[in-house]
Amino acid sequence: MALVTEEVRAKAEIYYGAETCEEKANGLLKEMEMPNGLLPLDNLEECGYDKESGLFWLIRKERIEIFFEGSDRLVSYEVLVTGYIEKGKIKKVSGIKSKEFGFWVPVREVYVHDPEITFKGPAGVSRTLPISAVERTS
């Protein structure tokens, strides 16, 4: 939790418990115009957001993998996912990887440019998909 220092925690909004975290994180994603389903928000233990810097974090008990049928991609979410969020963008992401050609590639940035979303990894590697590829209806 290197980014989530005690100094950051002191000025951030922090929530605990699966139901509360899911509600608050969904609200943040909606406010920042990010698609529903981009991040798995069920079973979170803690979530936090520092409005001043844009830093957010999600903490769950264990790493999970989700297969997004719309993109035909397996995505791994670590116990701690962090990033800096602003309208239509998440930068300096940590804790998310996508399986590409049999290799796990870290996701470092996410940009929404309706009707598409772009995921950027290290060394300029990127993939653009329709937003519908990551959206969930429930």
XYZ file of N, CA and C in Angstrom:
414
model
N 0.819 -1.188 0.000
C 0.000 0.000 0.000
C 0.864 1.254 0.000
N 1.904 1.268 -0.775
C 2.843 2.371 -0.784
C 2.178 3.713 -1.092
N 1.244 3.760 -2.024
C 0.569 5.011 -2.355
C -0.392 5.456 -1.258
N -0.955 4.489 -0.557
C -1.964 4.772 0.456
C -1.273 4.960 1.807
N -0.613 6.091 1.924
C 0.131 6.401 3.151
C -0.820 6.892 4.240
N -0.320 6.973 5.447
C -1.129 7.493 6.555
C -1.534 8.943 6.286
N -0.661 9.697 5.641
C -0.972 11.083 5.288
C -2.156 11.140 4.316
N -2.150 10.284 3.313
C -3.255 10.222 2.348
C -4.523 9.761 3.046
N -4.410 8.725 3.866
C -5.578 8.195 4.574
C -6.228 9.262 5.468
N -5.397 10.137 6.059
C -5.915 11.150 6.975
C -6.845 12.144 6.280
N -6.650 12.372 4.985
C -7.494 13.348 4.288
C -8.463 12.716 3.291
N -8.473 11.404 3.204
C -9.323 10.705 2.240
C -10.668 10.303 2.843
N -11.615 10.045 1.951
C -12.869 9.413 2.342
C -12.589 7.908 2.326
N -12.810 7.214 3.436
C -12.533 5.777 3.525
C -13.802 5.075 3.981
N -14.103 3.978 3.316
C -15.306 3.206 3.641
C -14.924 1.748 3.847
N -15.718 1.063 4.650
C -15.455 -0.338 4.979
C -16.723 -1.158 4.764
N -16.526 -2.421 4.422
C -17.649 -3.336 4.253
C -18.084 -3.413 2.803
N -18.455 -4.615 2.389
C -18.760 -4.898 0.987
C -19.867 -4.004 0.430
N -20.967 -3.907 1.136
C -22.114 -3.159 0.612
C -21.812 -1.669 0.485
N -21.232 -1.089 1.522
C -20.907 0.338 1.506
C -19.862 0.644 0.446
N -18.808 -0.172 0.366
C -17.750 0.062 -0.618
C -18.284 -0.047 -2.043
N -19.124 -1.030 -2.297
C -19.685 -1.178 -3.640
C -20.499 0.058 -4.016
N -21.318 0.536 -3.092
C -22.145 1.718 -3.357
C -21.277 2.952 -3.611
N -20.295 3.193 -2.762
C -19.448 4.384 -2.887
C -18.563 4.328 -4.136
N -17.982 3.163 -4.419
C -17.118 3.027 -5.594
C -17.931 3.154 -6.881
N -19.132 2.585 -6.913
C -20.004 2.747 -8.080
C -20.320 4.221 -8.301
N -20.588 4.937 -7.219
C -20.869 6.368 -7.313
C -19.690 7.143 -7.875
N -18.475 6.793 -7.436
C -17.271 7.467 -7.938
C -17.080 7.183 -9.425
N -17.225 5.924 -9.835
C -17.072 5.585 -11.253
C -18.086 6.349 -12.105
N -19.317 6.419 -11.635
C -20.359 7.135 -12.375
C -20.017 8.626 -12.464
N -19.613 9.213 -11.344
C -19.247 10.636 -11.322
C -18.106 10.934 -12.286
N -17.170 10.001 -12.410
C -16.005 10.189 -13.277
C -16.225 9.677 -14.699
N -17.476 9.320 -14.992
C -17.875 8.893 -16.339
C -17.111 7.666 -16.816
N -16.925 6.711 -15.904
C -16.291 5.435 -16.223
C -17.388 4.375 -16.311
N -17.197 3.359 -17.165
C -18.259 2.361 -17.356
C -18.487 1.461 -16.147
N -19.748 1.124 -15.941
C -20.143 0.154 -14.922
C -19.537 -1.197 -15.316
N -18.850 -1.841 -14.412
C -18.254 -3.138 -14.711
C -16.766 -3.092 -14.975
N -16.219 -1.888 -15.122
C -14.782 -1.769 -15.369
C -13.977 -2.387 -14.235
N -14.410 -2.135 -13.003
C -13.741 -2.688 -11.821
C -14.725 -3.570 -11.059
N -14.288 -4.739 -10.614
C -15.176 -5.569 -9.802
C -15.309 -4.953 -8.406
N -16.518 -4.646 -8.016
C -16.731 -3.920 -6.769
C -17.412 -4.752 -5.703
N -17.692 -6.005 -6.002
C -18.312 -6.866 -4.999
C -17.239 -7.405 -4.052
N -17.624 -7.670 -2.843
C -16.751 -8.270 -1.824
C -15.520 -7.432 -1.463
N -15.646 -6.119 -1.527
C -14.549 -5.251 -1.095
C -14.548 -5.149 0.427
N -13.364 -5.037 0.989
C -13.236 -4.824 2.428
C -13.072 -3.345 2.760
N -12.382 -2.624 1.853
C -12.120 -1.209 2.084
C -11.988 -0.515 0.741
N -12.455 0.723 0.700
C -12.211 1.561 -0.469
C -11.974 2.973 0.027
N -11.178 3.704 -0.727
C -10.875 5.058 -0.327
C -10.662 5.955 -1.518
N -10.839 7.256 -1.288
C -10.688 8.238 -2.349
C -10.221 9.559 -1.754
N -9.114 10.076 -2.271
C -8.600 11.378 -1.886
C -8.953 12.359 -3.000
N -9.951 13.197 -2.776
C -10.425 14.136 -3.803
C -9.325 15.068 -4.279
N -8.465 15.473 -3.382
C -7.411 16.435 -3.724
C -6.466 15.893 -4.797
N -5.994 14.670 -4.630
C -5.036 14.096 -5.573
C -5.687 13.217 -6.637
N -6.913 12.731 -6.354
C -7.580 11.807 -7.272
C -7.238 10.358 -7.002
N -6.396 10.105 -5.996
C -6.011 8.733 -5.672
C -7.206 7.958 -5.119
N -7.419 6.759 -5.669
C -8.431 5.863 -5.124
C -7.792 4.509 -4.878
N -8.409 3.737 -3.997
C -7.947 2.366 -3.774
C -9.119 1.469 -3.430
N -8.962 0.209 -3.794
C -9.933 -0.845 -3.501
C -9.170 -2.003 -2.886
N -9.652 -2.521 -1.770
C -9.001 -3.653 -1.122
C -10.015 -4.776 -0.958
N -9.606 -5.979 -1.375
C -10.446 -7.168 -1.214
C -9.623 -8.247 -0.527
N -10.276 -9.320 -0.102
C -9.574 -10.390 0.617
C -8.615 -11.168 -0.263
N -9.009 -11.384 -1.517
C -8.151 -12.198 -2.386
C -8.204 -11.707 -3.823
N -7.176 -12.043 -4.561
C -7.083 -11.712 -5.985
C -8.206 -12.430 -6.725
N -8.754 -11.768 -7.752
C -9.788 -12.415 -8.558
C -9.471 -12.260 -10.039
N -10.033 -13.156 -10.833
C -9.926 -13.077 -12.282
C -11.328 -13.059 -12.859
N -11.529 -12.207 -13.861
C -12.823 -12.091 -14.524
C -12.606 -12.201 -16.022
N -13.432 -13.015 -16.670
C -13.386 -13.122 -18.123
C -14.450 -12.199 -18.693
N -14.018 -11.236 -19.496
C -14.932 -10.311 -20.156
C -15.241 -10.863 -21.543
N -16.430 -11.404 -21.691
C -16.817 -12.016 -22.966
C -16.782 -11.013 -24.105
N -17.178 -9.768 -23.834
C -17.218 -8.750 -24.880
C -15.860 -8.420 -25.462
N -14.798 -8.686 -24.703
C -13.443 -8.407 -25.188
C -12.635 -9.680 -25.382
N -13.215 -10.811 -24.961
C -12.535 -12.099 -25.023
C -11.209 -12.052 -24.263
N -11.228 -11.391 -23.085
C -10.017 -11.218 -22.284
C -10.244 -11.656 -20.847
N -9.217 -12.276 -20.285
C -9.182 -12.596 -18.876
C -8.424 -11.469 -18.181
N -9.010 -10.928 -17.128
C -8.400 -9.814 -16.405
C -8.238 -10.212 -14.944
N -7.078 -9.907 -14.392
C -6.756 -10.223 -13.008
C -6.730 -8.942 -12.194
N -7.384 -9.001 -11.016
C -7.412 -7.877 -10.084
C -6.759 -8.335 -8.792
N -5.693 -7.657 -8.389
C -4.977 -8.001 -7.171
C -5.794 -7.613 -5.940
N -5.299 -7.978 -4.776
C -5.951 -7.635 -3.517
C -6.085 -6.115 -3.385
N -5.082 -5.380 -3.815
C -5.094 -3.919 -3.772
C -5.024 -3.372 -5.196
N -6.007 -2.578 -5.566
C -6.016 -1.872 -6.849
C -5.986 -0.388 -6.523
N -5.057 0.342 -7.148
C -4.949 1.781 -6.930
C -4.854 2.500 -8.266
N -5.095 3.787 -8.236
C -4.938 4.618 -9.422
C -5.354 6.038 -9.107
N -5.139 6.910 -10.075
C -5.555 8.300 -9.969
C -6.678 8.518 -10.964
N -7.855 8.864 -10.465
C -9.032 8.956 -11.306
C -9.444 10.407 -11.523
N -9.868 10.675 -12.744
C -10.464 11.960 -13.107
C -11.511 11.667 -14.173
N -12.244 12.651 -14.596
C -13.316 12.408 -15.570
C -12.770 11.696 -16.800
N -13.279 10.481 -17.035
C -12.939 9.719 -18.226
C -11.562 9.082 -18.247
N -10.814 9.138 -17.136
C -9.446 8.610 -17.125
C -9.098 7.995 -15.781
N -8.288 6.952 -15.840
C -7.611 6.439 -14.651
C -6.145 6.295 -15.039
N -5.264 6.935 -14.287
C -3.832 6.914 -14.587
C -3.076 6.217 -13.463
N -1.850 5.811 -13.781
C -0.954 5.174 -12.812
C -1.646 4.038 -12.063
N -2.349 3.209 -12.821
C -3.074 2.066 -12.253
C -2.078 1.027 -11.770
N -2.376 0.419 -10.638
C -1.622 -0.753 -10.200
C -2.621 -1.801 -9.723
N -2.274 -3.059 -9.918
C -3.109 -4.152 -9.435
C -4.043 -4.756 -10.463
N -3.943 -4.339 -11.731
C -4.785 -4.905 -12.795
C -3.881 -5.395 -13.918
N -4.151 -6.632 -14.377
C -3.417 -7.209 -15.504
C -4.409 -7.875 -16.451
N -4.085 -7.842 -17.726
C -4.903 -8.490 -18.752
C -4.055 -9.557 -19.443
N -4.665 -10.682 -19.730
C -3.937 -11.754 -20.403
C -3.995 -11.509 -21.907
N -2.822 -11.291 -22.486
C -2.683 -11.016 -23.915
C -1.695 -12.010 -24.510
N -2.164 -12.794 -25.465
C -1.311 -13.776 -26.141
C -0.583 -14.685 -25.158
N -1.269 -15.057 -24.079
C -0.715 -15.981 -23.097
C 0.148 -15.345 -22.021
N 0.329 -14.019 -22.074
C 1.149 -13.318 -21.095
C 0.293 -12.316 -20.320
N 0.601 -12.150 -19.040
C -0.084 -11.144 -18.232
C 0.577 -9.797 -18.468
N -0.219 -8.824 -18.913
C 0.272 -7.478 -19.201
C -0.384 -6.496 -18.229
N 0.402 -5.735 -17.479
C -0.182 -4.769 -16.548
C -0.947 -3.670 -17.283
N -2.054 -3.250 -16.711
C -2.798 -2.094 -17.210
C -2.296 -0.894 -16.424
N -1.892 0.162 -17.122
C -1.354 1.347 -16.458
C -2.275 2.559 -16.582
N -3.071 2.618 -17.660
C -3.974 3.748 -17.863
C -5.241 3.260 -18.550
N -6.345 3.954 -18.274
C -7.633 3.656 -18.902
C -8.237 4.992 -19.310
N -8.642 5.094 -20.576
C -9.263 6.308 -21.098
C -10.586 5.967 -21.752
N -11.625 6.735 -21.424
C -12.921 6.568 -22.057
C -13.085 7.681 -23.079
N -13.391 7.277 -24.299
C -13.718 8.227 -25.373
C -14.901 7.602 -26.101
N -16.077 7.846 -25.513
C -17.330 7.234 -25.932
C -17.470 7.229 -27.447
N -17.708 6.110 -28.058
C -18.216 4.845 -27.519
C -17.126 3.813 -27.239
N -15.877 4.254 -27.066
C -14.781 3.303 -26.868
C -14.041 3.566 -25.556
N -13.255 2.557 -25.181
C -12.401 2.645 -24.005
C -11.037 2.094 -24.396
N -9.978 2.748 -23.956
C -8.618 2.325 -24.289
C -7.876 1.968 -23.007
N -7.198 0.843 -23.051
C -6.362 0.365 -21.951
C -4.920 0.453 -22.418
N -4.078 1.103 -21.635
C -2.666 1.222 -21.980
C -1.826 0.476 -20.966
N -0.831 -0.208 -21.486
C 0.112 -0.921 -20.653
C 1.478 -0.270 -20.753
N 2.496 -0.976 -20.280
C 3.852 -0.435 -20.370
C 4.326 -0.394 -21.822
N 5.280 0.454 -22.079
C 5.934 0.563 -23.392
C 4.957 0.916 -24.508
N 3.879 1.618 -24.173
C 2.962 2.093 -25.202
C 1.989 1.073 -25.757
N 1.989 -0.139 -25.229
C 1.054 -1.161 -25.687
C -0.350 -0.736 -25.278
N -1.300 -0.770 -26.233
C -2.666 -0.385 -25.896
C -3.670 -1.235 -26.654
N -4.893 -1.235 -26.144
C -6.000 -1.939 -26.785
C -7.236 -1.070 -26.615
N -7.929 -0.833 -27.717
C -9.162 -0.058 -27.698
C -10.326 -0.988 -27.987
N -11.371 -0.871 -27.169
C -12.551 -1.731 -27.270
C -13.799 -0.877 -27.168
N -14.932 -1.423 -27.617
C -16.184 -0.714 -27.335
C -16.447 -0.736 -25.832
N -17.033 0.309 -25.300
C -17.333 0.368 -23.870
C -18.182 -0.825 -23.466
N -19.057 -1.268 -24.330
C -19.941 -2.406 -24.031
C -19.156 -3.675 -23.692
N -17.892 -3.758 -24.089
C -17.080 -4.949 -23.820
C -16.772 -5.104 -22.337
N -16.856 -4.015 -21.568
C -16.547 -4.096 -20.141
C -17.742 -3.762 -19.252
N -18.808 -3.271 -19.827
C -19.976 -2.893 -19.021
C -20.715 -4.109 -18.501
N -21.258 -3.933 -17.309
C -22.142 -4.957 -16.719
C -23.494 -4.315 -16.484
N -24.516 -5.083 -16.699
C -25.874 -4.536 -16.544
C -26.398 -4.700 -15.139
N -25.805 -5.601 -14.344
C -26.326 -5.808 -12.989
C -25.488 -5.123 -11.957
